[in-house]
Amino acid sequence: MQKKVIQVCKVNPYGELLFNKAMSPQKTKDLLANSPPYVVAMEGCASFHYWARVAQSLGHEVRGMAPKKVKPYISNQKTDANDAIGIAIASTQLGMTFCQVKDLSQQNI
């Protein structure tokens, strides 16, 4: 089943939150396509590799993290909006390890 909503949190290079909103998959693709290359941070999930390949194909740097590595950076209640902020914070931490993005043939194995 395809996701109907993707929570997108955009932070500028100075760490200021520009927006944190739910978007349709098509609007997310449009945002990626119409933005200059930047860091796209995601928590590893069922659709991580698909979205990582989309972002990479548009020139973005992808940082994928295991959910257990992101959890300490999520404050308050678990919501998509809070998770997105936690992912953004975690992606900037020194020593954070990131997942390798698999291409389609690797993922099929």
Coordinates of N, CA and C in Angstrom, one line a residue, residues 13-76:
P13 N 20.1 26.0 6.5 CA 21.5 25.7 7.0 C 21.8 26.2 8.4
Y14 N 21.0 27.1 8.9 CA 21.3 27.7 10.2 C 20.5 27.0 11.3
G15 N 19.7 25.9 10.9 CA 19.0 25.2 11.9 C 17.6 25.7 12.2
E16 N 17.1 26.7 11.4 CA 15.8 27.3 11.6 C 14.8 26.5 10.8
L17 N 13.7 26.2 11.5 CA 12.6 25.4 10.9 C 11.8 26.3 9.9
L18 N 11.8 25.9 8.6 CA 11.1 26.7 7.6 C 9.6 26.2 7.5
F19 N 9.4 24.9 7.6 CA 8.1 24.3 7.7 C 8.2 22.9 8.1
N20 N 7.0 22.4 8.5 CA 6.9 21.0 8.9 C 5.4 20.6 8.6
K21 N 5.2 20.0 7.5 CA 3.8 19.8 7.1 C 3.7 18.4 6.4
A22 N 2.5 17.9 6.4 CA 2.1 16.7 5.7 C 1.9 17.0 4.2
M23 N 2.5 16.2 3.3 CA 2.3 16.4 1.9 C 2.0 15.1 1.2
S24 N 1.3 15.2 0.1 CA 1.1 14.0 -0.8 C 2.4 13.6 -1.4
P25 N 2.5 12.3 -1.8 CA 3.7 11.9 -2.4 C 4.1 12.7 -3.7
Q26 N 3.1 13.1 -4.5 CA 3.3 13.9 -5.7 C 3.9 15.3 -5.3
K27 N 3.3 15.9 -4.3 CA 3.8 17.2 -3.8 C 5.3 17.1 -3.3
T28 N 5.5 15.9 -2.6 CA 6.9 15.7 -2.1 C 7.9 15.6 -3.3
K29 N 7.5 14.8 -4.3 CA 8.4 14.7 -5.5 C 8.6 16.1 -6.2
D30 N 7.5 16.9 -6.3 CA 7.6 18.2 -6.8 C 8.6 19.1 -6.0
L31 N 8.5 19.0 -4.7 CA 9.4 19.8 -3.8 C 10.8 19.4 -4.1
L32 N 11.1 18.1 -4.1 CA 12.4 17.6 -4.4 C 12.9 18.0 -5.8
A33 N 12.1 18.0 -6.8 CA 12.4 18.3 -8.1 C 12.7 19.8 -8.3
N34 N 12.0 20.6 -7.5 CA 12.1 22.1 -7.7 C 13.0 22.7 -6.6
S35 N 13.8 22.0 -5.9 CA 14.7 22.5 -4.9 C 16.1 22.3 -5.3
P36 N 17.0 23.2 -4.9 CA 18.4 23.0 -5.2 C 18.9 21.8 -4.3
P37 N 20.0 21.1 -4.7 CA 20.5 20.0 -3.9 C 20.7 20.3 -2.5
Y38 N 20.2 19.5 -1.6 CA 20.3 19.7 -0.2 C 20.3 18.3 0.5
V39 N 20.4 18.2 1.8 CA 20.4 17.0 2.5 C 19.0 16.6 2.7
V40 N 18.7 15.3 2.4 CA 17.4 14.7 2.6 C 17.6 13.6 3.7
A41 N 17.0 13.8 4.9 CA 17.2 12.9 5.9 C 15.9 12.1 6.1
M42 N 16.1 10.8 6.3 CA 14.9 9.9 6.4 C 15.2 8.8 7.5
E43 N 14.1 8.4 8.1 CA 14.2 7.3 9.0 C 14.0 6.0 8.1
G44 N 14.7 5.0 8.4 CA 14.6 3.7 7.7 C 13.2 3.2 7.9
C45 N 12.5 2.9 6.8 CA 11.1 2.3 6.8 C 10.9 1.6 5.5
A46 N 9.8 1.0 5.3 CA 9.5 0.2 4.1 C 9.7 1.0 2.8
S47 N 9.5 2.3 2.8 CA 9.7 3.0 1.5 C 11.0 3.8 1.5
F48 N 11.9 3.6 2.4 CA 13.1 4.4 2.5 C 13.9 4.4 1.2
H49 N 14.2 3.2 0.7 CA 15.0 3.0 -0.5 C 14.4 3.7 -1.7
Y50 N 13.1 3.5 -1.9 CA 12.4 4.1 -3.0 C 12.6 5.7 -3.0
W51 N 12.2 6.3 -1.8 CA 12.3 7.7 -1.7 C 13.8 8.2 -1.8
A52 N 14.7 7.4 -1.2 CA 16.1 7.8 -1.3 C 16.6 7.8 -2.8
R53 N 16.2 6.8 -3.6 CA 16.6 6.8 -5.0 C 16.0 8.0 -5.7
V54 N 14.7 8.3 -5.4 CA 14.1 9.5 -6.0 C 14.9 10.8 -5.7
A55 N 15.2 11.0 -4.4 CA 16.0 12.2 -4.0 C 17.4 12.2 -4.6
Q56 N 18.0 11.0 -4.7 CA 19.4 11.0 -5.2 C 19.3 11.3 -6.7
S57 N 18.3 10.8 -7.4 CA 18.2 11.0 -8.9 C 18.0 12.5 -9.2
L58 N 17.6 13.3 -8.2 CA 17.4 14.7 -8.4 C 18.5 15.5 -7.8
G59 N 19.6 14.8 -7.4 CA 20.8 15.5 -7.0 C 21.0 15.8 -5.5
H60 N 20.1 15.2 -4.7 CA 20.1 15.4 -3.2 C 21.0 14.4 -2.5
E61 N 21.6 14.8 -1.4 CA 22.3 13.9 -0.5 C 21.4 13.2 0.4
V62 N 21.4 11.9 0.5 CA 20.4 11.2 1.3 C 21.1 10.7 2.6
R63 N 20.5 10.9 3.7 CA 21.0 10.4 5.0 C 19.8 9.6 5.6
G64 N 20.0 8.3 5.6 CA 19.0 7.4 6.2 C 19.5 6.9 7.5
M65 N 18.6 6.8 8.5 CA 19.0 6.4 9.8 C 18.1 5.3 10.4
A66 N 18.6 4.4 11.1 CA 17.8 3.4 11.8 C 16.9 4.1 12.8
P67 N 15.6 3.6 12.9 CA 14.7 4.2 13.9 C 15.3 4.3 15.3
K68 N 16.0 3.3 15.8 CA 16.6 3.3 17.1 C 17.6 4.4 17.3
K69 N 18.2 4.8 16.2 CA 19.2 5.9 16.3 C 18.5 7.3 16.4
V70 N 17.3 7.4 15.8 CA 16.6 8.6 15.8 C 15.8 8.8 17.1
K71 N 15.3 7.8 17.7 CA 14.4 7.9 18.9 C 14.9 8.8 19.9
P72 N 16.2 8.9 20.3 CA 16.6 9.8 21.4 C 16.4 11.3 21.0
Y73 N 16.2 11.6 19.8 CA 16.1 13.0 19.3 C 14.6 13.4 19.1
I74 N 13.7 12.5 19.4 CA 12.3 12.8 19.3 C 11.8 13.2 20.7
S75 N 11.2 14.4 20.8 CA 10.7 14.9 22.0 C 9.2 14.9 22.0
N76 N 8.6 14.9 23.1 CA 7.1 15.0 23.3 C 6.5 13.7 22.8

